[in-house]
XYZ file of C-alpha atoms in Angstrom:
368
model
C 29.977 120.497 150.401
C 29.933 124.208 152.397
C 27.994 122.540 155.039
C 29.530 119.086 155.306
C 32.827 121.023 155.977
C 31.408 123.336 158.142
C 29.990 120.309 160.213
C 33.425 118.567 159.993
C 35.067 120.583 161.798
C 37.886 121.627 159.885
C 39.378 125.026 158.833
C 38.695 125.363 155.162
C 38.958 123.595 152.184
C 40.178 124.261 148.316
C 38.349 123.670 145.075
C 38.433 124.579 141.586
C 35.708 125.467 139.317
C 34.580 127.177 136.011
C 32.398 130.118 136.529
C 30.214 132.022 133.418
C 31.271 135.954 133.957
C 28.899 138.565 133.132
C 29.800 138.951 129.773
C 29.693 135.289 128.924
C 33.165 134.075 129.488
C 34.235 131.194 130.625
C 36.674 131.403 133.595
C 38.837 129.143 135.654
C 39.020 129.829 139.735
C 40.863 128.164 142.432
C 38.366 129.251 145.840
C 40.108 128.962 148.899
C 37.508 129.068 151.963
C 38.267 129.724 155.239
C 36.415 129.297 158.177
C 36.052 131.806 160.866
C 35.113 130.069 164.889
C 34.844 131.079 168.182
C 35.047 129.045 170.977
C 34.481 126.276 168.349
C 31.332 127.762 167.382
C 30.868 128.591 163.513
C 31.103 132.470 163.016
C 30.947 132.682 159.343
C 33.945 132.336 156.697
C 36.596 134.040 154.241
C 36.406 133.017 150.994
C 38.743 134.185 147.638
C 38.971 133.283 144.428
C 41.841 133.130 142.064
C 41.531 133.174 138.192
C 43.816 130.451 136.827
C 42.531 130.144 133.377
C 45.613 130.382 132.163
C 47.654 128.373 134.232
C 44.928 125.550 133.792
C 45.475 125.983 130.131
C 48.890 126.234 129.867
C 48.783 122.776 132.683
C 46.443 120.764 130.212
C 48.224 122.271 126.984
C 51.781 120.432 128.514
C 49.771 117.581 129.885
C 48.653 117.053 125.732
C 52.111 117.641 124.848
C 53.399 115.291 126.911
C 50.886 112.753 126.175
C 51.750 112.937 122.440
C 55.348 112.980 123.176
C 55.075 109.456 125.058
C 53.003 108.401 122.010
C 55.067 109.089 119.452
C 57.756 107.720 121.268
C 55.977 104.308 121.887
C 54.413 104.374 118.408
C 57.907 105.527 116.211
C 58.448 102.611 114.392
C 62.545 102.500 115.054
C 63.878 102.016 118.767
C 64.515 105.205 120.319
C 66.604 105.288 123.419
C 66.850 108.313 125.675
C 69.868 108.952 127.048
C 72.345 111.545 129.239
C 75.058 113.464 128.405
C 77.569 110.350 129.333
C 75.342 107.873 127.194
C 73.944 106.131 130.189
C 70.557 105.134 129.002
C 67.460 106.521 130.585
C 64.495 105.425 128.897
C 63.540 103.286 125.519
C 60.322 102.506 123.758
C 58.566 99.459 123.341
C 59.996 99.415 119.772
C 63.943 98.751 121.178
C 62.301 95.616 122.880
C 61.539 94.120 119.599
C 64.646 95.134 117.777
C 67.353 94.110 120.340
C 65.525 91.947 122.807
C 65.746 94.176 125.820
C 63.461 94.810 128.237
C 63.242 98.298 129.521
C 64.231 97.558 132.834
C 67.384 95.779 131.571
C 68.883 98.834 129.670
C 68.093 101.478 132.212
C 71.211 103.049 133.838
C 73.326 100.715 131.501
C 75.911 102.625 129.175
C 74.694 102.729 125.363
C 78.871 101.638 124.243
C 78.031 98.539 125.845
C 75.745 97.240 123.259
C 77.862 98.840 120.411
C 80.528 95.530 118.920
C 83.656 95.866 120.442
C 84.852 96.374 116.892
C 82.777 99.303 116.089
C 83.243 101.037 119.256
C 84.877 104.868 119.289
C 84.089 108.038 120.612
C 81.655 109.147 118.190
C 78.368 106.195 118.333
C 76.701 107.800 115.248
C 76.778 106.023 111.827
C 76.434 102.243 110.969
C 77.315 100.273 113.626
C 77.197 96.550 114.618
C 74.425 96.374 118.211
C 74.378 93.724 119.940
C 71.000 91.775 120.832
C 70.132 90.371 124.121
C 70.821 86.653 122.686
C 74.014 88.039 121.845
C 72.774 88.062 117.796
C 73.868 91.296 116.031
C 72.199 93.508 113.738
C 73.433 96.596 111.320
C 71.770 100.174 112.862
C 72.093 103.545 111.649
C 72.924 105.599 114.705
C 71.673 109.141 114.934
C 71.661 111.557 118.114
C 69.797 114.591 118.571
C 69.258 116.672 121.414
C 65.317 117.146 122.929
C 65.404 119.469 125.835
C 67.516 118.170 128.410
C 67.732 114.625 126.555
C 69.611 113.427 124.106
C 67.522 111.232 122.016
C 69.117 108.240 119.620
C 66.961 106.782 116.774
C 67.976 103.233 115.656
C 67.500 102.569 112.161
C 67.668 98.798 111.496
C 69.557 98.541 108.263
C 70.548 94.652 108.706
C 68.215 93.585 105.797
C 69.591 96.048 103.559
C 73.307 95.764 104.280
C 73.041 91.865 104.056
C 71.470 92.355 101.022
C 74.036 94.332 99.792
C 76.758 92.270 100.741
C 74.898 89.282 99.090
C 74.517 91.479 95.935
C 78.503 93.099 96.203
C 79.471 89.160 96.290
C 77.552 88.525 93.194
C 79.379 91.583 91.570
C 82.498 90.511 92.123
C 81.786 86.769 90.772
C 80.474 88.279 87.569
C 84.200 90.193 87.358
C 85.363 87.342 88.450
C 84.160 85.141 85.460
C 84.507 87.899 82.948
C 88.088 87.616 83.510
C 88.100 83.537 83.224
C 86.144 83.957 79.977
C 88.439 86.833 78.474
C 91.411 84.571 79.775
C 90.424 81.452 78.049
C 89.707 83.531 74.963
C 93.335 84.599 75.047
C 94.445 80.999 75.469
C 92.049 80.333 72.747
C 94.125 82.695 70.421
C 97.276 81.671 71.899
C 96.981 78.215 70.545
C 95.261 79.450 66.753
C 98.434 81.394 66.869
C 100.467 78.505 67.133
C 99.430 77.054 64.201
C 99.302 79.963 61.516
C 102.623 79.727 59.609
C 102.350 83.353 58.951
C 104.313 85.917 60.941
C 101.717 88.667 60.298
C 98.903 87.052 61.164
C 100.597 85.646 63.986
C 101.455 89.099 65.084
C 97.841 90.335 64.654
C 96.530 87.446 67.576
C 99.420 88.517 69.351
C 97.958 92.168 69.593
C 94.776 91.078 70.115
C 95.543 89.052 72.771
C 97.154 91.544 74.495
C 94.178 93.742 74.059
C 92.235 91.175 75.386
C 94.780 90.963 78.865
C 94.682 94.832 78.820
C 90.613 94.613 79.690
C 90.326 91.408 81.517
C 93.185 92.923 84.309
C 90.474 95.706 84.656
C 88.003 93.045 86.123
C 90.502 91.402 87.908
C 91.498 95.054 89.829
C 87.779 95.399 89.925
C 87.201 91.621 92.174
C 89.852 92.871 94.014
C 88.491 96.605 94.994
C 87.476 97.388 97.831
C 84.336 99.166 96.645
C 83.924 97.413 93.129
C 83.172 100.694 91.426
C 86.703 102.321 91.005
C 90.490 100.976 90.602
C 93.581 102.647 91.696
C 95.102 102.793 88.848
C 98.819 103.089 89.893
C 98.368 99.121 90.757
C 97.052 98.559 87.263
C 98.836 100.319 85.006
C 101.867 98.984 86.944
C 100.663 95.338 86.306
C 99.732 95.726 82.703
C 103.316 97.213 82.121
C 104.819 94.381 83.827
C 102.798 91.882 82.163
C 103.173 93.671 78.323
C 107.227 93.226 79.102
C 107.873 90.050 80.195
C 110.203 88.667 78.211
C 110.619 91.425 76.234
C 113.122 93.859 78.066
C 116.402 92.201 78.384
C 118.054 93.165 81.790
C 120.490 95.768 81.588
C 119.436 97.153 77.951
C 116.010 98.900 77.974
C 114.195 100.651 81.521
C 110.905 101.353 82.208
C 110.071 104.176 84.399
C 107.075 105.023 86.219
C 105.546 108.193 87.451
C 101.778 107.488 88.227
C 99.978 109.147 91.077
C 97.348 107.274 93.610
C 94.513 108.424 91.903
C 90.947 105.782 91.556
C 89.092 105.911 88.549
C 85.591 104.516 87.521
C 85.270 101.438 84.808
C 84.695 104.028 82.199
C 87.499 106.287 82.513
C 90.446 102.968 83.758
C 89.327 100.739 80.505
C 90.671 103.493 77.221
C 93.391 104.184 79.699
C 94.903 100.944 80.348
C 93.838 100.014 76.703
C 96.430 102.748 75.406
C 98.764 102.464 77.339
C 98.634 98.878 76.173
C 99.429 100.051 72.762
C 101.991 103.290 73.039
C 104.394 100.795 75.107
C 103.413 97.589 73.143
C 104.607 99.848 69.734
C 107.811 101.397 71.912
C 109.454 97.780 72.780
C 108.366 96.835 69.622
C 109.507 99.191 67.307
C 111.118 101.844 68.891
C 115.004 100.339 69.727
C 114.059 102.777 72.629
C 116.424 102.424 75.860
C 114.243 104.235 78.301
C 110.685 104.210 78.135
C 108.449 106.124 80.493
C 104.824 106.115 81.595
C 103.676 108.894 83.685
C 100.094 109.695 85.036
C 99.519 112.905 87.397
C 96.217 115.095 87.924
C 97.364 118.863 86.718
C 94.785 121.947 87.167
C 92.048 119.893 87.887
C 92.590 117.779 85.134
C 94.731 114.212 84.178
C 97.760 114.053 82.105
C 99.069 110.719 80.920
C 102.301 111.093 79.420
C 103.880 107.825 77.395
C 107.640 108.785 75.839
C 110.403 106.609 74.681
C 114.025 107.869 73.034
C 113.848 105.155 70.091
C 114.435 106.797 66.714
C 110.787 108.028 66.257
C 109.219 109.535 63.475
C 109.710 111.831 60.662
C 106.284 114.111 62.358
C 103.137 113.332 63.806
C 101.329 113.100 60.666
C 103.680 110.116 59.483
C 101.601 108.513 62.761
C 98.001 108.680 60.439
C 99.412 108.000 57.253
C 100.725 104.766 58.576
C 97.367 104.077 59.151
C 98.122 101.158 61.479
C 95.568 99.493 63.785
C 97.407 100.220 67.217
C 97.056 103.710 66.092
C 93.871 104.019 64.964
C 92.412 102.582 68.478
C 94.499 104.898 70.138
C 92.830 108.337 68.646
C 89.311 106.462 68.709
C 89.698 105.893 72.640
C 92.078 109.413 72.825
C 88.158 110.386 71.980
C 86.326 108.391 73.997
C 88.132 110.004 76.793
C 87.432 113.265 75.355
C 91.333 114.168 75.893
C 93.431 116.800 74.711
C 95.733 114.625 72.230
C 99.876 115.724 71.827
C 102.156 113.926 69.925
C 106.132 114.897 70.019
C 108.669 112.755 67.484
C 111.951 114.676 68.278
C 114.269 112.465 70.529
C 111.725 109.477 70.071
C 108.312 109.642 70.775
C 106.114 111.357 73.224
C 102.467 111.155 73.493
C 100.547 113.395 75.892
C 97.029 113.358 76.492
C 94.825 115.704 79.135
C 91.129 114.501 80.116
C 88.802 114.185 82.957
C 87.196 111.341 84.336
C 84.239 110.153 82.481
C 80.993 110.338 84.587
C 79.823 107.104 85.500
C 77.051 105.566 82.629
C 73.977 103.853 84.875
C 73.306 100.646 83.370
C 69.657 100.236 84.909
């Protein structure tokens, strides 16, 4: 090669090579040679070397890196889009082809929003969020940004399998609430027409209650169809339609009130059942028995706890024990759920009755 360039006529060349120093080592050098002519006549040369181990190294070190970089991003097995600061995409991996149908070409310079629905656009991209497919289909991602060097980098998680399956799954949830209501109803109706024919008052009055037991738990399935979530109900809205629904035609306009005072709170299945269950009976026993003018039903979180608070001014009771010795059915469900709750049970009887019981929601019982 010295020769041939010599020959050539040119000034000098550049090459790299590895050398073996004296002590063994293997070494990197750049040799810049530089001929030396007079009158075009070849006088001899210059030549240098430069030890660029470590540059070499450090070169093929971030050549690797890079090379595993672009593989990882081919290879990840969720689209990955890089982008800039403004969201205009740069780059994507062959995996956002398959997901969405775009080609790499297509998406470059486009801005990310514009394959976000319409009705899941904002200022923050991240989170679940409708894309939209290059045959204008739509599936469910998982967003997430992160910054790599000077790119911001967003993974695509395809969750459309699982959030359709959910859906199909929350639908058959609310059809099982849905028929456990019809089924509780039509046992009610069921009792409603024994009731009819029994020719005794006290056994008529004992369907009676247990029909509106009955309405007490199928309303909880009904607020359940209706919830948004299907694993909590507001129980302002129920308690509100259970009193409504234990007074028709009981509370003649003008001559007894019912007040409420019941915060927006949500409770679980477990914790909404034993409430709405005694409520059912503290007011079902005040309209009945009370010759109460005001009743009141009151429900508001206090230190970190609940308080339900039932009261009427009817004539009451001689004390709180005469409650036990009675030994009446209402009553006994009432301290058997008062336990299920795990509440703090208080019974006044001057100026009517008052019944006052502090508890915490019941952690939720997995049933598989």
């Amino acid at each position: 090669l010295y020769k041939k360039k010599i020959s050539s006529g040119e000034g000098g060349y550049y090459l790299t090579g590895n050398i073996i120093t004296c002590r063994g080592n293997r070494k990197t050098v750049a040799w810049h040679v530089r001929f030396l002519r007079e009158n075009g006549e070849f006088m001899g040369s210059i030549i240098s070397g430069e030890d660029i181990t470590e540059v070499e190294r450090t070169r093929k070190a971030l050549e690797m890196s890079e090379k595993r970089y672009r593989e990882i991003f081919e290879l990840a097995p969720s689209p990955i889009i890089s982008l800039e600061d403004d969201l205009t995409i740069r780059d994507c991996n062959n995996r956002t082809e398959s997901v969405l149908g775009y080609r790499k070409d297509d998406l470059e310079g486009r801005d990310l929003r514009e394959l976000i629905h319409p009705e899941d656009s904002g200022e923050d991209v991240e989170g679940i969020r409708r894309l939209i497919k290059a045959d204008g289909d739509v599936i469910y991602g998982n967003l997430k940004l992160t910054h790599a060097g000077d790119e911001l980098i967003l993974i695509v998680e395809d969750q459309t399998d699982t959030i359709r399956s959910l859906r199909e799954k929350e639908l058959l949830l609310r059809e099982i609430h849905h028929r456990v209501k019809n089924n509780l109803q039509i046992i009610s109706s069921l009792l409603s027409i024994q009731e009819r024919k029994l020719e005794s008052e006290e056994l008529s009055r004992l369907l009676r209650e247990s029909r509106d037991r009955i309405r007490s738990i199928a309303l909880v399935h009904e607020h359940l169809y209706r919830s948004t979530d299907l694993t909590t109900i507001r129980i302002s809205d129920y308690l509100l339609n259970l009193i409504s629904k234990i007074s028709q035609g009981q509370v003649e306009k003008g001559s007894l009130r019912i007040r409420t005072d019941i915060d927006d709170i949500e409770f679980n299945l477990e914790t909404s059942l034993p409430i709405g269950l005694i409520v059912n009976e503290l007011v079902s026993n005040s309209l009945k028995h009370s010759g109460a003018e005001n009743i009141t039903v009151a429900l508001k979180g206090v230190d970190g706890m609940f308080e339900l608070v039932v009261s009427d001014d009817g004539v009451g009771v001689e004390s709180p024990d005469a409650l036990e010795k009675a030994g009446s059915m209402g009553w006994h469900l009432v301290n058997a759920l008062a336990n299920q709750l795990d509440a703090e049970m208080k019974v006044e009887a001057k100026k009517g009755l008052t019944v006052t019981l502090r508890f915490r929601e019941l952690g939720y019982i997995k049933r598989y």
